[in-house]
Coordinates of N, CA, C and O in Angstrom, one line a residue:
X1 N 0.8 -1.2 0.0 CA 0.0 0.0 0.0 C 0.9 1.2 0.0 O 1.9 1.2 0.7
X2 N 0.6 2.4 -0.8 CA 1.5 3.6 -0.9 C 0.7 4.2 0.2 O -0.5 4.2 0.3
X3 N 1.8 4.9 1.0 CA 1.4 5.8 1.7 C 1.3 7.2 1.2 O 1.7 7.3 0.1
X4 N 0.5 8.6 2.1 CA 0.4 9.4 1.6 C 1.8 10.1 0.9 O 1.7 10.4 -0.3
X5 N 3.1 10.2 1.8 CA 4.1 10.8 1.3 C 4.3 10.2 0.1 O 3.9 10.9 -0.8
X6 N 4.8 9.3 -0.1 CA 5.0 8.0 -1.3 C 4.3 9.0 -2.5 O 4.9 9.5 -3.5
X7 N 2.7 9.2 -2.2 CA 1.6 9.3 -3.4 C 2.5 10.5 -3.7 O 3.3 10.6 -4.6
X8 N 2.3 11.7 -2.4 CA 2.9 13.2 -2.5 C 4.6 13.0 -3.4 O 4.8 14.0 -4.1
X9 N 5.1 12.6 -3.4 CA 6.5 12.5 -3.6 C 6.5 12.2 -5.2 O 7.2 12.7 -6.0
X10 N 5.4 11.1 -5.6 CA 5.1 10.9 -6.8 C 4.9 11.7 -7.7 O 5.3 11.9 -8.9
X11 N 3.8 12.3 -6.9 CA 2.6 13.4 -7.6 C 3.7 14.4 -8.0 O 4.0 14.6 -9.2
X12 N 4.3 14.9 -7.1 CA 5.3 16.5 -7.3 C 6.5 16.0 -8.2 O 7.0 16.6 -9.1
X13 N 6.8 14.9 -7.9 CA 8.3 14.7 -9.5 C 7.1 14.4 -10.5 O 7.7 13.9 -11.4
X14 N 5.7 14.3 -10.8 CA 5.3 14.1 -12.0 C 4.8 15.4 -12.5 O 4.5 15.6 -13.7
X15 N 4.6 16.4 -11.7 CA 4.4 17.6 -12.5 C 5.6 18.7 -12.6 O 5.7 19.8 -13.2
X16 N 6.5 18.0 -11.8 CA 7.9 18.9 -12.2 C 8.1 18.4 -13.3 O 7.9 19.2 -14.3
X17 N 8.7 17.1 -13.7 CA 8.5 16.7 -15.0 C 7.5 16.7 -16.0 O 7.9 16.2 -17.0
X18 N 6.6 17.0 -16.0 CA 5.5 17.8 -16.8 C 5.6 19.2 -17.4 O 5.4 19.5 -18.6
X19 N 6.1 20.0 -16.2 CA 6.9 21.4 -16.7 C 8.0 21.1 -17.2 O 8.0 21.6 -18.4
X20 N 8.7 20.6 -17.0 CA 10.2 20.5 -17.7 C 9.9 20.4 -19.3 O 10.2 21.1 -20.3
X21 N 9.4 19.4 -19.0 CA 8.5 19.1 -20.7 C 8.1 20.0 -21.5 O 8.3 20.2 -22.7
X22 N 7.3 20.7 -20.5 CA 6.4 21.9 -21.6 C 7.2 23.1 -22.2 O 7.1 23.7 -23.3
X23 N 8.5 23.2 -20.7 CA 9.1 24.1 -21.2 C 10.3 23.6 -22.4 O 10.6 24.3 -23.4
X24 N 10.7 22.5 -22.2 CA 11.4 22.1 -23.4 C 11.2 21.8 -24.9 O 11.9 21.8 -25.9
X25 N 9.8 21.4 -24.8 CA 9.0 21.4 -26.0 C 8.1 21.9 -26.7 O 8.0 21.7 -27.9
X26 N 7.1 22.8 -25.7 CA 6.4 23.9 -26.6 C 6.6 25.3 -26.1 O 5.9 26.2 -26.5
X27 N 7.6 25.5 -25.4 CA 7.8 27.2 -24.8 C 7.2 28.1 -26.0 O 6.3 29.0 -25.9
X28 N 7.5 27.8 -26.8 CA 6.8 28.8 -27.7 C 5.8 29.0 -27.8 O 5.6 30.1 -28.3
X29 N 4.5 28.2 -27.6 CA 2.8 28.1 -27.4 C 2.7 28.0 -25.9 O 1.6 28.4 -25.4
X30 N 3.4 27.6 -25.3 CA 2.6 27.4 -23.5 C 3.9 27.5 -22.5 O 5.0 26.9 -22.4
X31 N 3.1 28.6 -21.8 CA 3.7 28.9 -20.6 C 3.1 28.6 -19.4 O 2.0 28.9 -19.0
X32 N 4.1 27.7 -18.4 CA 3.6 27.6 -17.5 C 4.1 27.7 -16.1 O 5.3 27.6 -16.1
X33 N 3.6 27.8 -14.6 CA 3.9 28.3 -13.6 C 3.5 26.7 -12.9 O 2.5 26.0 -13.2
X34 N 4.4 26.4 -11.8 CA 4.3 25.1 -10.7 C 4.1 26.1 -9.9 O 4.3 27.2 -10.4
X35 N 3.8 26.0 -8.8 CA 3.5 26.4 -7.6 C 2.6 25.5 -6.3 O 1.4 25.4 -6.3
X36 N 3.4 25.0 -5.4 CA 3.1 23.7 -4.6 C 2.0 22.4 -5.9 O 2.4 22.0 -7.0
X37 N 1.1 22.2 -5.3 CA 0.6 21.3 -5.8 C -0.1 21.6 -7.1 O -1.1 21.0 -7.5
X38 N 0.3 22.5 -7.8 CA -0.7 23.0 -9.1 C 0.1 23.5 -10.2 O 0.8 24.5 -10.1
X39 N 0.1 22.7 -11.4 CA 0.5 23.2 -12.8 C -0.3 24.1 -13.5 O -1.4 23.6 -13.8
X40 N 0.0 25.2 -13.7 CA -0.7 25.9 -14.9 C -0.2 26.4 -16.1 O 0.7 27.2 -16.1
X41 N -0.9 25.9 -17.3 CA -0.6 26.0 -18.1 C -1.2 27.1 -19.1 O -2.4 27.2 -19.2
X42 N -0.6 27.6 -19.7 CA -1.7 28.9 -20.6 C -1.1 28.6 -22.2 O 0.1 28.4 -22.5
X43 N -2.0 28.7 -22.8 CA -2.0 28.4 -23.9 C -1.7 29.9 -24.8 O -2.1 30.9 -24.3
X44 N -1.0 29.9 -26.1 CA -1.2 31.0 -26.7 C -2.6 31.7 -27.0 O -3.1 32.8 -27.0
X45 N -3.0 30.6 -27.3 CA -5.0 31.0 -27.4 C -5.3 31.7 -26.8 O -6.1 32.6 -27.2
X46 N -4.9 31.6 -25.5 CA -5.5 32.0 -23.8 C -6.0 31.5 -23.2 O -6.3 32.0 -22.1
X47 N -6.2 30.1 -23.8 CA -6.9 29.0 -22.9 C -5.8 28.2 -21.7 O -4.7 27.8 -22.0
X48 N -6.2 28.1 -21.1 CA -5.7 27.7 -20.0 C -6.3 26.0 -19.2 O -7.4 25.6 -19.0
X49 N -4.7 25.1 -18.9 CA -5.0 23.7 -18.7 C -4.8 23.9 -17.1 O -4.6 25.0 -16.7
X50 N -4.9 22.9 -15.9 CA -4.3 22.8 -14.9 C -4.3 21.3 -14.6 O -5.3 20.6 -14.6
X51 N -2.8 21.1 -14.2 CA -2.7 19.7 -13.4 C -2.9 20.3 -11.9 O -2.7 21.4 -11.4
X52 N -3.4 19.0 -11.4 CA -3.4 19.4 -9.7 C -3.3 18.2 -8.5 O -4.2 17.4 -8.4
X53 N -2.3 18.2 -7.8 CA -2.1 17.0 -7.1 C -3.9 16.7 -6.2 O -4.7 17.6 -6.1
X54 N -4.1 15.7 -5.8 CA -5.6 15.9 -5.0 C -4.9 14.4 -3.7 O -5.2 13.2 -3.9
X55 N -4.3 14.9 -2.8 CA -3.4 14.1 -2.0 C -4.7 13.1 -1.2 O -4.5 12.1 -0.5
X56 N -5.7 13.6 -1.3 CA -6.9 13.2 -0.4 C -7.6 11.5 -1.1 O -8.0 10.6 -0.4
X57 N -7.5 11.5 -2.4 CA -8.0 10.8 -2.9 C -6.8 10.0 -4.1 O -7.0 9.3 -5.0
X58 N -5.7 10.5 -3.6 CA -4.4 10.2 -4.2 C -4.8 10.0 -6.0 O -4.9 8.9 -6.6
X59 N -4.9 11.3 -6.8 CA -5.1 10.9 -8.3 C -4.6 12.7 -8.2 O -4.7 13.5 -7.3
X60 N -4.0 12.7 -9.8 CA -3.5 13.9 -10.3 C -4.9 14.6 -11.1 O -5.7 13.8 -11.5
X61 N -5.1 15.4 -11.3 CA -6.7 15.7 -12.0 C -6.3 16.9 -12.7 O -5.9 17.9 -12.2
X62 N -6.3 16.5 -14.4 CA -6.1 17.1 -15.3 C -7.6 18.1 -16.1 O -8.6 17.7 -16.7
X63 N -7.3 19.5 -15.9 CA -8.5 19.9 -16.5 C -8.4 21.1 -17.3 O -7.8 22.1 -16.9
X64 N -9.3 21.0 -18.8 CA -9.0 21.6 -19.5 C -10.3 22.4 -19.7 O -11.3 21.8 -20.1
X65 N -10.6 23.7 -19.5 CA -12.2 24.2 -19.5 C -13.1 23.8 -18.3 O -13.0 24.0 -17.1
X66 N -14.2 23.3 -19.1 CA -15.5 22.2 -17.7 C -14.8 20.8 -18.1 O -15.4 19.8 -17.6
X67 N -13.9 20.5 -18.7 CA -13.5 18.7 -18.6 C -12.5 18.2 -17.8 O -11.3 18.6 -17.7
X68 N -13.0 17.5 -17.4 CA -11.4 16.9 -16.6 C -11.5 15.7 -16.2 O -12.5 15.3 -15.6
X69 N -10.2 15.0 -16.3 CA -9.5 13.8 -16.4 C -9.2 13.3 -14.9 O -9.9 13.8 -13.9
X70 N -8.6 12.5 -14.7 CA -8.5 11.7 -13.4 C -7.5 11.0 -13.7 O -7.7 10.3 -14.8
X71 N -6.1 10.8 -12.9 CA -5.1 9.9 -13.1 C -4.8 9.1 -11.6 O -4.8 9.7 -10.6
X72 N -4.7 8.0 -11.7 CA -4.5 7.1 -10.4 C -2.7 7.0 -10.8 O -2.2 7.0 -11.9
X73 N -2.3 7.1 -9.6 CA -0.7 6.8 -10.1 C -0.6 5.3 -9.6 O -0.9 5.0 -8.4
X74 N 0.1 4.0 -10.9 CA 0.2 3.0 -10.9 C 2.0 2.6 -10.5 O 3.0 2.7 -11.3
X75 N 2.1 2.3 -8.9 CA 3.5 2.3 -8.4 C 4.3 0.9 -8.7 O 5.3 0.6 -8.1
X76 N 3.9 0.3 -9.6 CA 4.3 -1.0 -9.9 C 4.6 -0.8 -11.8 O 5.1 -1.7 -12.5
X77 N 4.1 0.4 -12.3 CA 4.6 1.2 -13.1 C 5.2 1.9 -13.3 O 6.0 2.1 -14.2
X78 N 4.8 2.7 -12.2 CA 5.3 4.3 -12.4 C 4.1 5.3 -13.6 O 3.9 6.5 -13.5
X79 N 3.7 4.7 -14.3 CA 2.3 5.4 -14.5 C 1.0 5.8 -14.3 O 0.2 5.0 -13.8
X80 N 0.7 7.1 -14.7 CA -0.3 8.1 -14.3 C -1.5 7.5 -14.9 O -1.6 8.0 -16.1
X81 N -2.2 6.9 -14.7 CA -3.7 6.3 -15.7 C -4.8 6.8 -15.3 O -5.0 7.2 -14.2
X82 N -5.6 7.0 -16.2 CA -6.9 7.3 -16.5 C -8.1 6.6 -16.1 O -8.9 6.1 -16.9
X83 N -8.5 6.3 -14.5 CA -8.8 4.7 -14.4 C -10.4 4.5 -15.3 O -11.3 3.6 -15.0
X84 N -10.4 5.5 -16.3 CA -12.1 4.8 -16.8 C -12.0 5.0 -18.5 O -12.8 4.7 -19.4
X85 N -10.4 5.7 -18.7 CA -10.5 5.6 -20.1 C -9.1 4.7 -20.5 O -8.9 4.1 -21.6
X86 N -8.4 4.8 -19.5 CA -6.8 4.0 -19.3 C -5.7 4.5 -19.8 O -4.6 4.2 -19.8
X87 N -6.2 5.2 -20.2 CA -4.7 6.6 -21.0 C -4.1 6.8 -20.1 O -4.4 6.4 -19.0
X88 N -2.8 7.6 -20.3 CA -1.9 7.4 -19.6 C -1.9 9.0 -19.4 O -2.3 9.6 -20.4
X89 N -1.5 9.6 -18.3 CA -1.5 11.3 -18.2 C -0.4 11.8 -19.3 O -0.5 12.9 -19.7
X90 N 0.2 11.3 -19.7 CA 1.4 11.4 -20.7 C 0.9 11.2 -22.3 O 1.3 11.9 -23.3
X91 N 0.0 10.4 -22.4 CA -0.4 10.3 -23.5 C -1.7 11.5 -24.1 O -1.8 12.0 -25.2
X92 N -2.8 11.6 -22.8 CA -3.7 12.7 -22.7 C -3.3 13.9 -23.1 O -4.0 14.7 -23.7
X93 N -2.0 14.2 -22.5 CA -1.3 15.7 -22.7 C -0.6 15.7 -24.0 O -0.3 16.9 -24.4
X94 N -0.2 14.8 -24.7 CA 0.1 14.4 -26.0 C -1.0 15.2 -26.6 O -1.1 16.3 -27.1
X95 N -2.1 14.1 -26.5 CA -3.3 14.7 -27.5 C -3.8 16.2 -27.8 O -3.8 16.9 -28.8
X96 N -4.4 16.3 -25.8 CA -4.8 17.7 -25.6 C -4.0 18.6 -26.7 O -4.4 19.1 -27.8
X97 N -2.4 18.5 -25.9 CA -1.6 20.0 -26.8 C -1.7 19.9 -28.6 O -2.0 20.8 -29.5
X98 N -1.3 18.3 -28.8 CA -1.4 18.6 -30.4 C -2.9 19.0 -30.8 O -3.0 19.7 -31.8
X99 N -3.8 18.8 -30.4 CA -5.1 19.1 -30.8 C -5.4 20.7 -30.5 O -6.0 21.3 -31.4
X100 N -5.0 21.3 -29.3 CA -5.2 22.9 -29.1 C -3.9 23.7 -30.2 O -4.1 24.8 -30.7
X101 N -2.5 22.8 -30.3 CA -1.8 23.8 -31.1 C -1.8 23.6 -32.0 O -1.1 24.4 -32.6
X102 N -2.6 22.4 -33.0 CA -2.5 22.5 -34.2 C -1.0 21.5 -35.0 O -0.8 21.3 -36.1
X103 N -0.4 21.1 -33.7 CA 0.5 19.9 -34.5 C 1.1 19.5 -33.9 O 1.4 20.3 -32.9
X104 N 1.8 18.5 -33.9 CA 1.8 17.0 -33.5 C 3.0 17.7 -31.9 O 3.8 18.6 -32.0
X105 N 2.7 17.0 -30.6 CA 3.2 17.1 -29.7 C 3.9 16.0 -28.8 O 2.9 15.5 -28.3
X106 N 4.7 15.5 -28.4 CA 5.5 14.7 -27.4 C 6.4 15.2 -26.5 O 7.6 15.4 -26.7
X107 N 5.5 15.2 -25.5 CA 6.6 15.5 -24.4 C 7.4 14.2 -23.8 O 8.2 14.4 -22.9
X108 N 7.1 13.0 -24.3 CA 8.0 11.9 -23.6 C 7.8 11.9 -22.0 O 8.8 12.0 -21.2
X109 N 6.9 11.8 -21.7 CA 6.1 11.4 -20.2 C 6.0 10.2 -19.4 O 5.6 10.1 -18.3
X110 N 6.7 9.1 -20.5 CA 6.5 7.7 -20.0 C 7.5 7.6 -18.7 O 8.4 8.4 -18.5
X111 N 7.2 6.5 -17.9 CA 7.5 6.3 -16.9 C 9.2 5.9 -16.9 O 9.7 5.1 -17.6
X112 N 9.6 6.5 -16.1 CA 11.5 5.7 -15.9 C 11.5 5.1 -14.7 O 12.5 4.5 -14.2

């Protein structure tokens, strides 16, 4: 069983590495700010994403507008899943960005 810290410990190196990402790969279209448990992301558009740790119910919760995602973190993986669509938080954020910027996106998210 993962304890809270374990989940917390997970959660924060998965959206530091989320930023790292965004800033290495689309700085040009999206800027974004960490600050404790919350990524925000702004789009050139002006639309705006946020990851956000939810330590209570241990899932990362990805939301774009009124939609939003749900990731269980899988510790015998190391991946962020989707538990009702099974996507991976890495592969969601693939889609999302290439579909808001208009072309093809990989931040390389998979688990090490």
């Amino acid at each position: 069983m993962t304890t809270d810290v374990q989940f917390a410990a997970a959660a924060d190196d998965q959206l530091r590495r989320v930023r790292d990402a965004l800033v290495r790969v689309v700085a040009d279209a999206v800027t974004c700010d960490l600050g404790g448990d919350l990524l925000t992301m702004r789009l050139g558009d002006g639309s705006k994403c946020t990851l956000i740790r939810q330590t209570p119910i241990r899932q990362i919760w990805l939301s774009e507008g009124v939609l939003a995602t749900y990731f269980d973190w899988r510790p015998d993986t190391g991946e962020w899943v989707d538990p009702r669509g099974g996507g991976t938080l890495g592969a969601v954020l693939d889609e999302l960005l290439s579909r808001r910027l208009g072309r093809a996106v990989r931040l390389d998210l998979a688990a090490r």
